[in-house]
């Protein structure tokens, strides 16, 4: 009985880790476009997603934890990829989630 429980628990644990890894990979490989917005909240610079391969994120805002200052210009349009973070959103922040930006560039 205990052996069967441990096998089921181990299988569930491993499959949840695999699923989590795949979720992050999917987001990392998908390019997005967005507009930088300044706010008067603890998350001073947010990026609103205006288009992307995954419509689930269009219209949502990201607080980027690694955004280079050269991209922090109100109204600037960006191309980027992102990896969602498990970090907690600071109290008073208006962003929908926190993420790490990758492959960021200015839209032309």
PDB file of N, CA and C in Angstrom:
ATOM      1  N   UNK A   1       0.825  -1.184   0.000  1.00  0.00           N
ATOM      2  CA  UNK A   1       0.000   0.000   0.000  1.00  0.00           C
ATOM      3  C   UNK A   1       0.874   1.254   0.000  1.00  0.00           C
ATOM      4  N   UNK A   2       1.862   1.315   0.878  1.00  0.00           N
ATOM      5  CA  UNK A   2       2.741   2.474   0.962  1.00  0.00           C
ATOM      6  C   UNK A   2       3.585   2.578  -0.311  1.00  0.00           C
ATOM      7  N   UNK A   3       4.045   1.438  -0.808  1.00  0.00           N
ATOM      8  CA  UNK A   3       4.847   1.435  -2.023  1.00  0.00           C
ATOM      9  C   UNK A   3       4.033   1.995  -3.195  1.00  0.00           C
ATOM     10  N   UNK A   4       2.778   1.594  -3.305  1.00  0.00           N
ATOM     11  CA  UNK A   4       1.898   2.068  -4.370  1.00  0.00           C
ATOM     12  C   UNK A   4       1.694   3.589  -4.248  1.00  0.00           C
ATOM     13  N   UNK A   5       1.494   4.068  -3.022  1.00  0.00           N
ATOM     14  CA  UNK A   5       1.322   5.505  -2.779  1.00  0.00           C
ATOM     15  C   UNK A   5       2.568   6.279  -3.205  1.00  0.00           C
ATOM     16  N   UNK A   6       3.744   5.776  -2.826  1.00  0.00           N
ATOM     17  CA  UNK A   6       4.984   6.454  -3.185  1.00  0.00           C
ATOM     18  C   UNK A   6       5.187   6.510  -4.695  1.00  0.00           C
ATOM     19  N   UNK A   7       4.827   5.450  -5.387  1.00  0.00           N
ATOM     20  CA  UNK A   7       4.949   5.433  -6.851  1.00  0.00           C
ATOM     21  C   UNK A   7       4.013   6.464  -7.469  1.00  0.00           C
ATOM     22  N   UNK A   8       2.770   6.513  -7.005  1.00  0.00           N
ATOM     23  CA  UNK A   8       1.811   7.488  -7.535  1.00  0.00           C
ATOM     24  C   UNK A   8       2.243   8.917  -7.214  1.00  0.00           C
ATOM     25  N   UNK A   9       2.711   9.141  -5.992  1.00  0.00           N
ATOM     26  CA  UNK A   9       3.171  10.467  -5.589  1.00  0.00           C
ATOM     27  C   UNK A   9       4.369  10.904  -6.433  1.00  0.00           C
ATOM     28  N   UNK A  10       5.321  10.010  -6.620  1.00  0.00           N
ATOM     29  CA  UNK A  10       6.511  10.311  -7.422  1.00  0.00           C
ATOM     30  C   UNK A  10       6.153  10.611  -8.867  1.00  0.00           C
ATOM     31  N   UNK A  11       5.237   9.845  -9.432  1.00  0.00           N
ATOM     32  CA  UNK A  11       4.793  10.077 -10.809  1.00  0.00           C
ATOM     33  C   UNK A  11       4.120  11.433 -10.939  1.00  0.00           C
ATOM     34  N   UNK A  12       3.258  11.765  -9.987  1.00  0.00           N
ATOM     35  CA  UNK A  12       2.573  13.067 -10.018  1.00  0.00           C
ATOM     36  C   UNK A  12       3.570  14.208  -9.891  1.00  0.00           C
ATOM     37  N   UNK A  13       4.550  14.050  -9.019  1.00  0.00           N
ATOM     38  CA  UNK A  13       5.559  15.082  -8.815  1.00  0.00           C
ATOM     39  C   UNK A  13       6.383  15.297 -10.078  1.00  0.00           C
ATOM     40  N   UNK A  14       6.822  14.225 -10.700  1.00  0.00           N
ATOM     41  CA  UNK A  14       7.626  14.339 -11.917  1.00  0.00           C
ATOM     42  C   UNK A  14       6.822  14.945 -13.064  1.00  0.00           C
ATOM     43  N   UNK A  15       5.569  14.540 -13.220  1.00  0.00           N
ATOM     44  CA  UNK A  15       4.775  15.078 -14.323  1.00  0.00           C
ATOM     45  C   UNK A  15       4.469  16.553 -14.108  1.00  0.00           C
ATOM     46  N   UNK A  16       4.312  17.000 -12.861  1.00  0.00           N
ATOM     47  CA  UNK A  16       4.078  18.426 -12.620  1.00  0.00           C
ATOM     48  C   UNK A  16       5.322  19.239 -12.952  1.00  0.00           C
ATOM     49  N   UNK A  17       6.505  18.705 -12.691  1.00  0.00           N
ATOM     50  CA  UNK A  17       7.739  19.401 -13.040  1.00  0.00           C
ATOM     51  C   UNK A  17       7.891  19.505 -14.552  1.00  0.00           C
ATOM     52  N   UNK A  18       7.586  18.445 -15.257  1.00  0.00           N
ATOM     53  CA  UNK A  18       7.673  18.446 -16.713  1.00  0.00           C
ATOM     54  C   UNK A  18       6.688  19.446 -17.290  1.00  0.00           C
ATOM     55  N   UNK A  19       5.465  19.468 -16.780  1.00  0.00           N
ATOM     56  CA  UNK A  19       4.454  20.400 -17.267  1.00  0.00           C
ATOM     57  C   UNK A  19       4.913  21.835 -17.056  1.00  0.00           C
ATOM     58  N   UNK A  20       5.434  22.158 -15.894  1.00  0.00           N
ATOM     59  CA  UNK A  20       5.886  23.512 -15.598  1.00  0.00           C
ATOM     60  C   UNK A  20       6.996  23.920 -16.555  1.00  0.00           C
ATOM     61  N   UNK A  21       7.929  23.027 -16.849  1.00  0.00           N
ATOM     62  CA  UNK A  21       9.020  23.333 -17.759  1.00  0.00           C
ATOM     63  C   UNK A  21       8.480  23.643 -19.150  1.00  0.00           C
ATOM     64  N   UNK A  22       7.524  22.872 -19.631  1.00  0.00           N
ATOM     65  CA  UNK A  22       6.942  23.099 -20.952  1.00  0.00           C
ATOM     66  C   UNK A  22       6.214  24.429 -21.022  1.00  0.00           C
ATOM     67  N   UNK A  23       5.529  24.818 -19.960  1.00  0.00           N
ATOM     68  CA  UNK A  23       4.816  26.096 -19.946  1.00  0.00           C
ATOM     69  C   UNK A  23       5.795  27.242 -20.145  1.00  0.00           C
ATOM     70  N   UNK A  24       6.916  27.222 -19.438  1.00  0.00           N
ATOM     71  CA  UNK A  24       7.901  28.288 -19.572  1.00  0.00           C
ATOM     72  C   UNK A  24       8.512  28.302 -20.969  1.00  0.00           C
ATOM     73  N   UNK A  25       8.759  27.143 -21.556  1.00  0.00           N
ATOM     74  CA  UNK A  25       9.350  27.080 -22.881  1.00  0.00           C
ATOM     75  C   UNK A  25       8.406  27.667 -23.920  1.00  0.00           C
ATOM     76  N   UNK A  26       7.121  27.395 -23.806  1.00  0.00           N
ATOM     77  CA  UNK A  26       6.147  27.925 -24.756  1.00  0.00           C
ATOM     78  C   UNK A  26       6.177  29.443 -24.741  1.00  0.00           C
ATOM     79  N   UNK A  27       6.185  30.062 -23.555  1.00  0.00           N
ATOM     80  CA  UNK A  27       6.194  31.516 -23.471  1.00  0.00           C
ATOM     81  C   UNK A  27       7.502  32.091 -24.015  1.00  0.00           C
ATOM     82  N   UNK A  28       8.593  31.420 -23.752  1.00  0.00           N
ATOM     83  CA  UNK A  28       9.900  31.923 -24.156  1.00  0.00           C
ATOM     84  C   UNK A  28      10.026  31.987 -25.677  1.00  0.00           C
ATOM     85  N   UNK A  29       9.412  31.055 -26.386  1.00  0.00           N
ATOM     86  CA  UNK A  29       9.552  30.978 -27.832  1.00  0.00           C
ATOM     87  C   UNK A  29       8.571  31.857 -28.596  1.00  0.00           C
ATOM     88  N   UNK A  30       7.691  32.566 -27.932  1.00  0.00           N
ATOM     89  CA  UNK A  30       6.666  33.332 -28.625  1.00  0.00           C
ATOM     90  C   UNK A  30       6.954  34.825 -28.560  1.00  0.00           C
ATOM     91  N   UNK A  31       7.060  35.475 -29.707  1.00  0.00           N
ATOM     92  CA  UNK A  31       7.315  36.920 -29.713  1.00  0.00           C
ATOM     93  C   UNK A  31       6.049  37.736 -29.442  1.00  0.00           C
ATOM     94  N   UNK A  32       6.239  38.857 -28.810  1.00  0.00           N
ATOM     95  CA  UNK A  32       5.136  39.758 -28.470  1.00  0.00           C
ATOM     96  C   UNK A  32       5.507  41.181 -28.838  1.00  0.00           C
ATOM     97  N   UNK A  33       4.494  42.039 -28.950  1.00  0.00           N
ATOM     98  CA  UNK A  33       4.674  43.473 -29.158  1.00  0.00           C
ATOM     99  C   UNK A  33       3.963  44.171 -28.021  1.00  0.00           C
ATOM    100  N   UNK A  34       4.534  45.281 -27.556  1.00  0.00           N
ATOM    101  CA  UNK A  34       3.912  45.996 -26.456  1.00  0.00           C
ATOM    102  C   UNK A  34       4.309  47.454 -26.413  1.00  0.00           C
ATOM    103  N   UNK A  35       3.624  48.191 -25.540  1.00  0.00           N
ATOM    104  CA  UNK A  35       3.878  49.615 -25.345  1.00  0.00           C
ATOM    105  C   UNK A  35       4.258  49.851 -23.882  1.00  0.00           C
ATOM    106  N   UNK A  36       5.313  50.621 -23.679  1.00  0.00           N
ATOM    107  CA  UNK A  36       5.782  50.961 -22.334  1.00  0.00           C
ATOM    108  C   UNK A  36       4.861  52.040 -21.750  1.00  0.00           C
ATOM    109  N   UNK A  37       4.444  51.819 -20.498  1.00  0.00           N
ATOM    110  CA  UNK A  37       3.620  52.802 -19.785  1.00  0.00           C
ATOM    111  C   UNK A  37       4.246  53.084 -18.423  1.00  0.00           C
ATOM    112  N   UNK A  38       4.361  54.356 -18.081  1.00  0.00           N
ATOM    113  CA  UNK A  38       4.798  54.743 -16.745  1.00  0.00           C
ATOM    114  C   UNK A  38       3.566  54.799 -15.847  1.00  0.00           C
ATOM    115  N   UNK A  39       3.719  54.395 -14.597  1.00  0.00           N
ATOM    116  CA  UNK A  39       2.618  54.440 -13.634  1.00  0.00           C
ATOM    117  C   UNK A  39       3.101  55.108 -12.359  1.00  0.00           C
ATOM    118  N   UNK A  40       2.173  55.465 -11.511  1.00  0.00           N
ATOM    119  CA  UNK A  40       2.518  56.043 -10.200  1.00  0.00           C
ATOM    120  C   UNK A  40       2.304  54.984  -9.121  1.00  0.00           C
ATOM    121  N   UNK A  41       2.706  53.763  -9.429  1.00  0.00           N
ATOM    122  CA  UNK A  41       2.567  52.631  -8.510  1.00  0.00           C
ATOM    123  C   UNK A  41       3.960  52.099  -8.189  1.00  0.00           C
ATOM    124  N   UNK A  42       4.070  51.146  -7.288  1.00  0.00           N
ATOM    125  CA  UNK A  42       5.381  50.544  -6.996  1.00  0.00           C
ATOM    126  C   UNK A  42       6.050  49.942  -8.246  1.00  0.00           C
ATOM    127  N   UNK A  43       5.249  49.522  -9.223  1.00  0.00           N
ATOM    128  CA  UNK A  43       5.778  49.017 -10.498  1.00  0.00           C
ATOM    129  C   UNK A  43       5.750  50.187 -11.481  1.00  0.00           C
ATOM    130  N   UNK A  44       6.741  51.015 -11.432  1.00  0.00           N
ATOM    131  CA  UNK A  44       6.726  52.290 -12.165  1.00  0.00           C
ATOM    132  C   UNK A  44       6.673  52.141 -13.681  1.00  0.00           C
ATOM    133  N   UNK A  45       7.279  51.078 -14.235  1.00  0.00           N
ATOM    134  CA  UNK A  45       7.307  50.884 -15.684  1.00  0.00           C
ATOM    135  C   UNK A  45       6.664  49.542 -16.017  1.00  0.00           C
ATOM    136  N   UNK A  46       5.572  49.593 -16.768  1.00  0.00           N
ATOM    137  CA  UNK A  46       4.869  48.384 -17.210  1.00  0.00           C
ATOM    138  C   UNK A  46       4.864  48.341 -18.730  1.00  0.00           C
ATOM    139  N   UNK A  47       4.689  47.143 -19.273  1.00  0.00           N
ATOM    140  CA  UNK A  47       4.556  46.985 -20.712  1.00  0.00           C
ATOM    141  C   UNK A  47       3.207  46.340 -20.987  1.00  0.00           C
ATOM    142  N   UNK A  48       2.376  47.026 -21.770  1.00  0.00           N
ATOM    143  CA  UNK A  48       1.078  46.492 -22.172  1.00  0.00           C
ATOM    144  C   UNK A  48       1.283  45.668 -23.439  1.00  0.00           C
ATOM    145  N   UNK A  49       0.854  44.424 -23.423  1.00  0.00           N
ATOM    146  CA  UNK A  49       0.984  43.564 -24.597  1.00  0.00           C
ATOM    147  C   UNK A  49      -0.124  43.929 -25.583  1.00  0.00           C
ATOM    148  N   UNK A  50       0.277  44.336 -26.800  1.00  0.00           N
ATOM    149  CA  UNK A  50      -0.713  44.734 -27.797  1.00  0.00           C
ATOM    150  C   UNK A  50      -0.935  43.669 -28.871  1.00  0.00           C
ATOM    151  N   UNK A  51       0.025  42.755 -29.025  1.00  0.00           N
ATOM    152  CA  UNK A  51      -0.164  41.635 -29.949  1.00  0.00           C
ATOM    153  C   UNK A  51       0.850  40.549 -29.634  1.00  0.00           C
ATOM    154  N   UNK A  52       0.523  39.341 -30.066  1.00  0.00           N
ATOM    155  CA  UNK A  52       1.419  38.220 -29.831  1.00  0.00           C
ATOM    156  C   UNK A  52       0.807  36.936 -30.320  1.00  0.00           C
ATOM    157  N   UNK A  53       1.607  35.886 -30.309  1.00  0.00           N
ATOM    158  CA  UNK A  53       1.134  34.585 -30.786  1.00  0.00           C
ATOM    159  C   UNK A  53       0.152  33.931 -29.828  1.00  0.00           C
ATOM    160  N   UNK A  54       0.167  34.317 -28.573  1.00  0.00           N
ATOM    161  CA  UNK A  54      -0.736  33.744 -27.581  1.00  0.00           C
ATOM    162  C   UNK A  54      -1.721  34.829 -27.145  1.00  0.00           C
ATOM    163  N   UNK A  55      -2.940  34.788 -27.663  1.00  0.00           N
ATOM    164  CA  UNK A  55      -3.940  35.824 -27.381  1.00  0.00           C
ATOM    165  C   UNK A  55      -4.315  35.917 -25.907  1.00  0.00           C
ATOM    166  N   UNK A  56      -3.981  34.915 -25.123  1.00  0.00           N
ATOM    167  CA  UNK A  56      -4.270  34.929 -23.682  1.00  0.00           C
ATOM    168  C   UNK A  56      -3.627  36.141 -23.003  1.00  0.00           C
ATOM    169  N   UNK A  57      -2.503  36.611 -23.535  1.00  0.00           N
ATOM    170  CA  UNK A  57      -1.765  37.707 -22.910  1.00  0.00           C
ATOM    171  C   UNK A  57      -2.053  39.084 -23.515  1.00  0.00           C
ATOM    172  N   UNK A  58      -2.684  39.142 -24.669  1.00  0.00           N
ATOM    173  CA  UNK A  58      -2.951  40.427 -25.317  1.00  0.00           C
ATOM    174  C   UNK A  58      -3.883  41.258 -24.430  1.00  0.00           C
ATOM    175  N   UNK A  59      -3.490  42.515 -24.197  1.00  0.00           N
ATOM    176  CA  UNK A  59      -4.251  43.416 -23.339  1.00  0.00           C
ATOM    177  C   UNK A  59      -3.811  43.405 -21.889  1.00  0.00           C
ATOM    178  N   UNK A  60      -2.925  42.490 -21.516  1.00  0.00           N
ATOM    179  CA  UNK A  60      -2.421  42.412 -20.140  1.00  0.00           C
ATOM    180  C   UNK A  60      -1.138  43.215 -20.025  1.00  0.00           C
ATOM    181  N   UNK A  61      -0.784  43.549 -18.790  1.00  0.00           N
ATOM    182  CA  UNK A  61       0.439  44.316 -18.566  1.00  0.00           C
ATOM    183  C   UNK A  61       1.444  43.509 -17.772  1.00  0.00           C
ATOM    184  N   UNK A  62       2.713  43.727 -18.106  1.00  0.00           N
ATOM    185  CA  UNK A  62       3.837  43.028 -17.477  1.00  0.00           C
ATOM    186  C   UNK A  62       4.682  44.046 -16.718  1.00  0.00           C
ATOM    187  N   UNK A  63       5.082  43.648 -15.522  1.00  0.00           N
ATOM    188  CA  UNK A  63       6.132  44.380 -14.815  1.00  0.00           C
ATOM    189  C   UNK A  63       7.404  43.567 -15.026  1.00  0.00           C
ATOM    190  N   UNK A  64       8.325  44.098 -15.816  1.00  0.00           N
ATOM    191  CA  UNK A  64       9.562  43.379 -16.135  1.00  0.00           C
ATOM    192  C   UNK A  64      10.618  43.579 -15.076  1.00  0.00           C
ATOM    193  N   UNK A  65      11.110  42.478 -14.524  1.00  0.00           N
ATOM    194  CA  UNK A  65      12.077  42.583 -13.435  1.00  0.00           C
ATOM    195  C   UNK A  65      13.504  42.834 -13.920  1.00  0.00           C
ATOM    196  N   UNK A  66      13.720  42.771 -15.228  1.00  0.00           N
ATOM    197  CA  UNK A  66      15.083  42.964 -15.735  1.00  0.00           C
ATOM    198  C   UNK A  66      15.126  43.949 -16.897  1.00  0.00           C
ATOM    199  N   UNK A  67      14.183  44.862 -16.966  1.00  0.00           N
ATOM    200  CA  UNK A  67      14.084  45.760 -18.123  1.00  0.00           C
ATOM    201  C   UNK A  67      15.214  46.788 -18.136  1.00  0.00           C
ATOM    202  N   UNK A  68      15.985  46.786 -19.197  1.00  0.00           N
ATOM    203  CA  UNK A  68      17.098  47.711 -19.378  1.00  0.00           C
ATOM    204  C   UNK A  68      16.567  49.148 -19.399  1.00  0.00           C
ATOM    205  N   UNK A  69      17.221  50.062 -18.699  1.00  0.00           N
ATOM    206  CA  UNK A  69      16.759  51.459 -18.666  1.00  0.00           C
ATOM    207  C   UNK A  69      16.598  52.103 -20.048  1.00  0.00           C
ATOM    208  N   UNK A  70      17.359  51.651 -21.046  1.00  0.00           N
ATOM    209  CA  UNK A  70      17.239  52.262 -22.377  1.00  0.00           C
ATOM    210  C   UNK A  70      15.879  51.977 -23.019  1.00  0.00           C
ATOM    211  N   UNK A  71      15.138  50.981 -22.504  1.00  0.00           N
ATOM    212  CA  UNK A  71      13.799  50.674 -23.019  1.00  0.00           C
ATOM    213  C   UNK A  71      12.696  51.273 -22.146  1.00  0.00           C
ATOM    214  N   UNK A  72      13.062  51.946 -21.080  1.00  0.00           N
ATOM    215  CA  UNK A  72      12.072  52.506 -20.154  1.00  0.00           C
ATOM    216  C   UNK A  72      11.704  53.930 -20.551  1.00  0.00           C
ATOM    217  N   UNK A  73      11.002  54.040 -21.678  1.00  0.00           N
ATOM    218  CA  UNK A  73      10.560  55.331 -22.202  1.00  0.00           C
ATOM    219  C   UNK A  73       9.066  55.251 -22.451  1.00  0.00           C
ATOM    220  N   UNK A  74       8.312  56.102 -21.788  1.00  0.00           N
ATOM    221  CA  UNK A  74       6.856  56.087 -21.891  1.00  0.00           C
ATOM    222  C   UNK A  74       6.414  56.170 -23.361  1.00  0.00           C
ATOM    223  N   UNK A  75       5.570  55.240 -23.779  1.00  0.00           N
ATOM    224  CA  UNK A  75       5.049  55.221 -25.147  1.00  0.00           C
ATOM    225  C   UNK A  75       5.903  54.452 -26.137  1.00  0.00           C
ATOM    226  N   UNK A  76       7.093  53.997 -25.731  1.00  0.00           N
ATOM    227  CA  UNK A  76       7.977  53.248 -26.623  1.00  0.00           C
ATOM    228  C   UNK A  76       7.339  51.905 -26.976  1.00  0.00           C
ATOM    229  N   UNK A  77       7.370  51.545 -28.257  1.00  0.00           N
ATOM    230  CA  UNK A  77       6.817  50.258 -28.712  1.00  0.00           C
ATOM    231  C   UNK A  77       7.960  49.254 -28.824  1.00  0.00           C
ATOM    232  N   UNK A  78       7.742  48.070 -28.254  1.00  0.00           N
ATOM    233  CA  UNK A  78       8.787  47.061 -28.173  1.00  0.00           C
ATOM    234  C   UNK A  78       8.372  45.732 -28.787  1.00  0.00           C
ATOM    235  N   UNK A  79       9.359  44.981 -29.261  1.00  0.00           N
ATOM    236  CA  UNK A  79       9.227  43.563 -29.601  1.00  0.00           C
ATOM    237  C   UNK A  79       9.946  42.822 -28.484  1.00  0.00           C
ATOM    238  N   UNK A  80       9.397  41.702 -28.038  1.00  0.00           N
ATOM    239  CA  UNK A  80      10.051  40.990 -26.949  1.00  0.00           C
ATOM    240  C   UNK A  80       9.490  39.579 -26.793  1.00  0.00           C
ATOM    241  N   UNK A  81      10.210  38.789 -26.063  1.00  0.00           N
ATOM    242  CA  UNK A  81       9.762  37.506 -25.545  1.00  0.00           C
ATOM    243  C   UNK A  81       9.778  37.671 -24.035  1.00  0.00           C
ATOM    244  N   UNK A  82       9.117  36.782 -23.309  1.00  0.00           N
ATOM    245  CA  UNK A  82       9.161  36.857 -21.856  1.00  0.00           C
ATOM    246  C   UNK A  82       8.981  35.490 -21.239  1.00  0.00           C
ATOM    247  N   UNK A  83       9.445  35.399 -20.007  1.00  0.00           N
ATOM    248  CA  UNK A  83       9.258  34.197 -19.196  1.00  0.00           C
ATOM    249  C   UNK A  83       8.572  34.655 -17.911  1.00  0.00           C
ATOM    250  N   UNK A  84       7.329  34.204 -17.661  1.00  0.00           N
ATOM    251  CA  UNK A  84       6.630  34.612 -16.440  1.00  0.00           C
ATOM    252  C   UNK A  84       7.420  34.236 -15.193  1.00  0.00           C
ATOM    253  N   UNK A  85       7.354  35.095 -14.194  1.00  0.00           N
ATOM    254  CA  UNK A  85       8.046  34.872 -12.937  1.00  0.00           C
ATOM    255  C   UNK A  85       7.046  34.419 -11.874  1.00  0.00           C
ATOM    256  N   UNK A  86       7.545  33.694 -10.907  1.00  0.00           N
ATOM    257  CA  UNK A  86       6.708  33.289  -9.771  1.00  0.00           C
ATOM    258  C   UNK A  86       6.767  34.328  -8.649  1.00  0.00           C
ATOM    259  N   UNK A  87       7.507  35.418  -8.883  1.00  0.00           N
ATOM    260  CA  UNK A  87       7.617  36.472  -7.878  1.00  0.00           C
ATOM    261  C   UNK A  87       6.245  37.087  -7.613  1.00  0.00           C
ATOM    262  N   UNK A  88       6.027  37.486  -6.378  1.00  0.00           N
ATOM    263  CA  UNK A  88       4.756  38.115  -6.022  1.00  0.00           C
ATOM    264  C   UNK A  88       4.704  39.540  -6.558  1.00  0.00           C
ATOM    265  N   UNK A  89       3.536  39.949  -7.021  1.00  0.00           N
ATOM    266  CA  UNK A  89       3.345  41.311  -7.493  1.00  0.00           C
ATOM    267  C   UNK A  89       3.315  42.228  -6.271  1.00  0.00           C
ATOM    268  N   UNK A  90       4.121  43.298  -6.272  1.00  0.00           N
ATOM    269  CA  UNK A  90       4.121  44.222  -5.126  1.00  0.00           C
ATOM    270  C   UNK A  90       2.739  44.831  -4.891  1.00  0.00           C
ATOM    271  N   UNK A  91       2.414  45.086  -3.646  1.00  0.00           N
ATOM    272  CA  UNK A  91       1.123  45.688  -3.299  1.00  0.00           C
ATOM    273  C   UNK A  91       0.995  47.045  -3.984  1.00  0.00           C
ATOM    274  N   UNK A  92      -0.140  47.277  -4.610  1.00  0.00           N
ATOM    275  CA  UNK A  92      -0.398  48.536  -5.294  1.00  0.00           C
ATOM    276  C   UNK A  92       0.035  48.550  -6.753  1.00  0.00           C
ATOM    277  N   UNK A  93       0.693  47.507  -7.184  1.00  0.00           N
ATOM    278  CA  UNK A  93       1.148  47.404  -8.573  1.00  0.00           C
ATOM    279  C   UNK A  93      -0.048  47.088  -9.470  1.00  0.00           C
ATOM    280  N   UNK A  94      -0.133  47.759 -10.623  1.00  0.00           N
ATOM    281  CA  UNK A  94      -1.264  47.545 -11.530  1.00  0.00           C
ATOM    282  C   UNK A  94      -0.984  46.505 -12.614  1.00  0.00           C
ATOM    283  N   UNK A  95       0.218  45.957 -12.664  1.00  0.00           N
ATOM    284  CA  UNK A  95       0.551  44.947 -13.670  1.00  0.00           C
ATOM    285  C   UNK A  95      -0.216  43.653 -13.394  1.00  0.00           C
ATOM    286  N   UNK A  96      -0.491  42.905 -14.463  1.00  0.00           N
ATOM    287  CA  UNK A  96      -1.172  41.620 -14.324  1.00  0.00           C
ATOM    288  C   UNK A  96      -0.236  40.520 -13.853  1.00  0.00           C
ATOM    289  N   UNK A  97       1.042  40.619 -14.228  1.00  0.00           N
ATOM    290  CA  UNK A  97       2.019  39.631 -13.772  1.00  0.00           C
ATOM    291  C   UNK A  97       3.429  40.182 -13.936  1.00  0.00           C
ATOM    292  N   UNK A  98       4.370  39.466 -13.326  1.00  0.00           N
ATOM    293  CA  UNK A  98       5.786  39.822 -13.391  1.00  0.00           C
ATOM    294  C   UNK A  98       6.470  38.832 -14.314  1.00  0.00           C
ATOM    295  N   UNK A  99       7.428  39.322 -15.105  1.00  0.00           N
ATOM    296  CA  UNK A  99       8.132  38.436 -16.036  1.00  0.00           C
ATOM    297  C   UNK A  99       9.545  38.941 -16.269  1.00  0.00           C
ATOM    298  N   UNK A 100      10.349  38.064 -16.833  1.00  0.00           N
ATOM    299  CA  UNK A 100      11.686  38.403 -17.277  1.00  0.00           C
ATOM    300  C   UNK A 100      11.624  38.573 -18.790  1.00  0.00           C
ATOM    301  N   UNK A 101      12.036  39.732 -19.286  1.00  0.00           N
ATOM    302  CA  UNK A 101      12.050  39.977 -20.722  1.00  0.00           C
ATOM    303  C   UNK A 101      13.285  39.338 -21.348  1.00  0.00           C
ATOM    304  N   UNK A 102      13.117  38.843 -22.572  1.00  0.00           N
ATOM    305  CA  UNK A 102      14.237  38.319 -23.355  1.00  0.00           C
ATOM    306  C   UNK A 102      14.074  38.837 -24.775  1.00  0.00           C
ATOM    307  N   UNK A 103      15.156  38.906 -25.494  1.00  0.00           N
ATOM    308  CA  UNK A 103      15.154  39.321 -26.904  1.00  0.00           C
ATOM    309  C   UNK A 103      14.348  40.604 -27.108  1.00  0.00           C
ATOM    310  N   UNK A 104      14.592  41.601 -26.305  1.00  0.00           N
ATOM    311  CA  UNK A 104      13.831  42.841 -26.368  1.00  0.00           C
ATOM    312  C   UNK A 104      14.478  43.797 -27.378  1.00  0.00           C
ATOM    313  N   UNK A 105      13.618  44.468 -28.176  1.00  0.00           N
ATOM    314  CA  UNK A 105      14.103  45.448 -29.143  1.00  0.00           C
ATOM    315  C   UNK A 105      12.991  46.471 -29.404  1.00  0.00           C
ATOM    316  N   UNK A 106      13.365  47.603 -29.986  1.00  0.00           N
ATOM    317  CA  UNK A 106      12.405  48.660 -30.303  1.00  0.00           C
ATOM    318  C   UNK A 106      11.724  48.310 -31.627  1.00  0.00           C
ATOM    319  N   UNK A 107      10.383  48.476 -31.654  1.00  0.00           N
ATOM    320  CA  UNK A 107       9.627  48.243 -32.894  1.00  0.00           C
ATOM    321  C   UNK A 107       9.960  49.344 -33.900  1.00  0.00           C
ATOM    322  N   UNK A 108      10.005  48.971 -35.142  1.00  0.00           N
ATOM    323  CA  UNK A 108      10.281  49.967 -36.196  1.00  0.00           C
ATOM    324  C   UNK A 108       9.044  50.236 -36.987  1.00  0.00           C
TER     325      UNK A 108
END
